[in-house]
Amino acid sequence: MIDLTITEALKKLKSGEISAVELTRAYLDRIEQYGKELNCYITVTPERAMADAAASDARYAAGTALPLDGIPIGMKDLFATRGIRTTAASRMLENFVPEYESTVSQKFIDSGTVLLGKTNLDEFAMGTFSKTSYFGAPVNPWQLENRLTAGGSSGGTTSAVASGLAIGGTGTDTGGSIRFPSAITGLVGMKPTYGLCSRWGCVAFASSLDTPGPIGRTVEDTALLLSAMAGHDPKDSTSSNKNFDFDGSLQPILNKSDKPLRIGIIKELMDVKISEDMKKLFESRIADLKSNGAEIVEVSIPNILDALAVYYIIAPAEASSNLARYDGMRYGLRVEGKDIYDTFKKTRAAGFGEEVQRRIIIGTAVLSSESYEVYFMQAARVRRMISESFNHAFTMCDLIVCPSSAGTALPLDSDLTPLEYYALDMFTVAMNLAGIPACSVPCGLAENGLPLGMQVVGKRFDDLKVLQLAKHIEQFAGIDNRPTKVMGK
Ligand code: GLN
């Protein structure tokens, strides 16, 4: 049963061929079996899941089923869930139980989904391998014996969805945290337009970049999840009042006789060093697009190679401000000191891990009066230029494609320096700086048998179009990501 996609499961639930309780039981059993080894959940919520499932079955019986009724999902442990511990994978929030529900998780409740648990991530979503988690790193189910990373920061969700420990799930993407982990686990991960999904109740990392989004096994599943989580939220002042209009199926957009789809490839990214496999697969998919009537055009984003530097100024700056609230006074960890300042210091030294502390220090430095103008303001200017270059590029093409990563999943015990980790975000951060939608979709398997992904990038609020093209690419690539196949069991 765990090989079903959301689309397939919904059909069977509707026809009564399976029940939500049966489906949920299958996932909980599998979590029991492999959950520890994969370390993809920080908290499993079996009682809640079974209660959700029973309620779904009752709605199916009464003919009042909701759009995603009975679909068992994993929620990144960054979304506050009422009465369920929400840790952000930090010691600081190890025992934090929110009294409120994030807008995104509430929307999933309102769509009838079943909550299996809270998935692992990098501490406060800062990282690329989910190794900065206070609870240890999740593992990639592909070639399990090699202990590869499932990516980060949404690595718990990707580990769970790729292994059949959830049918789909949520992530957040500040600089690539949905797309990178999805790419290296053979999944589809969508970073929607900034503002399409509410950030309310989602633990803040860098507020002008943080973007909640879905992770699924197919593009259609991902679109279904996005339609559940998107929508205006008066509680988030950056929430857009545009909707994600999805009627349940993604129409083809290639091979249209009237006007060929113009697909841009970014000139400046062509010189970035990527693996032979990535290059080959990317080129094959471009060839597929071409032979299906797309027109390929070269576009230029002149400052795109500066995006990493810009991101690693802006994201830490915002993080240092957002994380100032963890002072041991109101909630979270508190380590008593000899006076209030000593309590602040001891609490923050004990509560935050090394990477989070590094970001706070960088952020505080770039916001200091002597650095503000030369670092922060300069980064803000280049950010604006990148965003304008994308606007300009989209006057010459409808959508853009580029790799999601340079290569396949690396071993968890790879010993990279912080800068080497940061460099892995090369292909993803620019879209966050510009606030535009980008979806990573599998583009094939590398020689070593591991999956690779490529991105489809669109104009603001062209999320549906992005997914439509992603679906074509998914079909061209045709990789088999059924959990029982991936795990070999
Ligand atoms: N890897 C990036 C970072 O460490 C992106 C993280 C994210 O998108 N949350 O900041």
mmCIF file of N, CA and C in Angstrom, residues 7-48:
data_model
loop_
_atom_site.group_PDB
_atom_site.id
_atom_site.type_symbol
_atom_site.label_atom_id
_atom_site.label_comp_id
_atom_site.label_asym_id
_atom_site.label_seq_id
_atom_site.Cartn_x
_atom_site.Cartn_y
_atom_site.Cartn_z
ATOM 1 N N THR A 7 -2.479 10.655 -5.533
ATOM 2 C CA THR A 7 -3.558 10.586 -6.520
ATOM 3 C C THR A 7 -4.202 9.197 -6.511
ATOM 4 N N GLU A 8 -3.345 8.163 -6.501
ATOM 5 C CA GLU A 8 -3.881 6.788 -6.509
ATOM 6 C C GLU A 8 -4.606 6.472 -5.196
ATOM 7 N N ALA A 9 -4.009 6.883 -4.086
ATOM 8 C CA ALA A 9 -4.625 6.588 -2.782
ATOM 9 C C ALA A 9 -5.998 7.260 -2.684
ATOM 10 N N LEU A 10 -6.090 8.486 -3.170
ATOM 11 C CA LEU A 10 -7.377 9.188 -3.086
ATOM 12 C C LEU A 10 -8.467 8.444 -3.854
ATOM 13 N N LYS A 11 -8.078 7.910 -5.023
ATOM 14 C CA LYS A 11 -9.053 7.149 -5.821
ATOM 15 C C LYS A 11 -9.561 5.950 -5.034
ATOM 16 N N LYS A 12 -8.603 5.227 -4.431
ATOM 17 C CA LYS A 12 -8.985 4.017 -3.693
ATOM 18 C C LYS A 12 -9.776 4.350 -2.429
ATOM 19 N N LEU A 13 -9.450 5.470 -1.806
ATOM 20 C CA LEU A 13 -10.209 5.877 -0.620
ATOM 21 C C LEU A 13 -11.637 6.240 -1.016
ATOM 22 N N LYS A 14 -11.743 6.953 -2.120
ATOM 23 C CA LYS A 14 -13.076 7.379 -2.581
ATOM 24 C C LYS A 14 -13.943 6.185 -2.958
ATOM 25 N N SER A 15 -13.301 5.201 -3.631
ATOM 26 C CA SER A 15 -14.100 4.050 -4.080
ATOM 27 C C SER A 15 -14.361 3.067 -2.941
ATOM 28 N N GLY A 16 -13.696 3.280 -1.804
ATOM 29 C CA GLY A 16 -13.891 2.375 -0.679
ATOM 30 C C GLY A 16 -13.016 1.132 -0.746
ATOM 31 N N GLU A 17 -12.128 1.090 -1.744
ATOM 32 C CA GLU A 17 -11.252 -0.078 -1.878
ATOM 33 C C GLU A 17 -10.288 -0.191 -0.689
ATOM 34 N N ILE A 18 -9.849 0.956 -0.177
ATOM 35 C CA ILE A 18 -9.054 0.955 1.061
ATOM 36 C C ILE A 18 -9.664 1.977 2.011
ATOM 37 N N SER A 19 -9.363 1.830 3.302
ATOM 38 C CA SER A 19 -9.836 2.833 4.262
ATOM 39 C C SER A 19 -8.653 3.666 4.728
ATOM 40 N N ALA A 20 -8.950 4.831 5.259
ATOM 41 C CA ALA A 20 -7.903 5.709 5.780
ATOM 42 C C ALA A 20 -7.190 5.040 6.952
ATOM 43 N N VAL A 21 -7.940 4.296 7.740
ATOM 44 C CA VAL A 21 -7.334 3.602 8.879
ATOM 45 C C VAL A 21 -6.321 2.560 8.390
ATOM 46 N N GLU A 22 -6.699 1.812 7.362
ATOM 47 C CA GLU A 22 -5.759 0.806 6.807
ATOM 48 C C GLU A 22 -4.497 1.477 6.271
ATOM 49 N N LEU A 23 -4.713 2.544 5.520
ATOM 50 C CA LEU A 23 -3.584 3.243 4.911
ATOM 51 C C LEU A 23 -2.653 3.800 5.992
ATOM 52 N N THR A 24 -3.241 4.396 6.991
ATOM 53 C CA THR A 24 -2.454 4.993 8.076
ATOM 54 C C THR A 24 -1.696 3.922 8.853
ATOM 55 N N ARG A 25 -2.384 2.811 9.111
ATOM 56 C CA ARG A 25 -1.754 1.684 9.814
ATOM 57 C C ARG A 25 -0.505 1.221 9.049
ATOM 58 N N ALA A 26 -0.639 1.145 7.716
ATOM 59 C CA ALA A 26 0.489 0.687 6.896
ATOM 60 C C ALA A 26 1.693 1.611 7.083
ATOM 61 N N TYR A 27 1.438 2.913 7.118
ATOM 62 C CA TYR A 27 2.545 3.859 7.313
ATOM 63 C C TYR A 27 3.108 3.775 8.720
ATOM 64 N N LEU A 28 2.231 3.671 9.715
ATOM 65 C CA LEU A 28 2.725 3.600 11.093
ATOM 66 C C LEU A 28 3.558 2.334 11.311
ATOM 67 N N ASP A 29 3.119 1.233 10.682
ATOM 68 C CA ASP A 29 3.898 -0.018 10.804
ATOM 69 C C ASP A 29 5.283 0.176 10.216
ATOM 70 N N ARG A 30 5.314 0.816 9.080
ATOM 71 C CA ARG A 30 6.600 1.017 8.417
ATOM 72 C C ARG A 30 7.498 1.979 9.221
ATOM 73 N N ILE A 31 6.866 2.972 9.832
ATOM 74 C CA ILE A 31 7.637 3.890 10.684
ATOM 75 C C ILE A 31 8.232 3.097 11.848
ATOM 76 N N GLU A 32 7.424 2.198 12.392
ATOM 77 C CA GLU A 32 7.918 1.380 13.499
ATOM 78 C C GLU A 32 9.115 0.541 13.051
ATOM 79 N N GLN A 33 9.004 0.034 11.826
ATOM 80 C CA GLN A 33 10.041 -0.842 11.303
ATOM 81 C C GLN A 33 11.339 -0.099 10.953
ATOM 82 N N TYR A 34 11.210 1.033 10.278
ATOM 83 C CA TYR A 34 12.408 1.700 9.742
ATOM 84 C C TYR A 34 12.668 3.102 10.304
ATOM 85 N N GLY A 35 11.756 3.594 11.111
ATOM 86 C CA GLY A 35 11.850 4.976 11.582
ATOM 87 C C GLY A 35 13.151 5.298 12.301
ATOM 88 N N LYS A 36 13.595 4.389 13.149
ATOM 89 C CA LYS A 36 14.825 4.627 13.938
ATOM 90 C C LYS A 36 16.030 4.694 13.011
ATOM 91 N N GLU A 37 16.106 3.703 12.128
ATOM 92 C CA GLU A 37 17.251 3.605 11.231
ATOM 93 C C GLU A 37 17.357 4.837 10.324
ATOM 94 N N LEU A 38 16.217 5.292 9.828
ATOM 95 C CA LEU A 38 16.233 6.443 8.916
ATOM 96 C C LEU A 38 16.282 7.769 9.672
ATOM 97 N N ASN A 39 15.847 7.750 10.922
ATOM 98 C CA ASN A 39 15.857 8.945 11.782
ATOM 99 C C ASN A 39 15.152 10.134 11.109
ATOM 100 N N CYS A 40 14.070 9.831 10.402
ATOM 101 C CA CYS A 40 13.406 10.908 9.653
ATOM 102 C C CYS A 40 12.343 11.635 10.465
ATOM 103 N N TYR A 41 11.898 11.047 11.564
ATOM 104 C CA TYR A 41 10.928 11.743 12.418
ATOM 105 C C TYR A 41 11.569 12.141 13.743
ATOM 106 N N ILE A 42 11.271 13.326 14.192
ATOM 107 C CA ILE A 42 11.676 13.710 15.552
ATOM 108 C C ILE A 42 10.589 13.251 16.518
ATOM 109 N N THR A 43 9.352 13.406 16.100
ATOM 110 C CA THR A 43 8.221 12.977 16.930
ATOM 111 C C THR A 43 7.222 12.245 16.034
ATOM 112 N N VAL A 44 6.846 11.030 16.436
ATOM 113 C CA VAL A 44 5.799 10.304 15.707
ATOM 114 C C VAL A 44 4.521 10.458 16.518
ATOM 115 N N THR A 45 3.392 10.639 15.826
ATOM 116 C CA THR A 45 2.124 10.892 16.524
ATOM 117 C C THR A 45 1.083 9.824 16.166
ATOM 118 N N PRO A 46 1.317 8.571 16.610
ATOM 119 C CA PRO A 46 0.421 7.481 16.180
ATOM 120 C C PRO A 46 -1.031 7.647 16.640
ATOM 121 N N GLU A 47 -1.220 8.142 17.874
ATOM 122 C CA GLU A 47 -2.620 8.263 18.333
ATOM 123 C C GLU A 47 -3.358 9.312 17.521
ATOM 124 N N ARG A 48 -2.692 10.418 17.329
ATOM 125 C CA ARG A 48 -3.288 11.490 16.522
ATOM 126 C C ARG A 48 -3.589 10.968 15.110
#
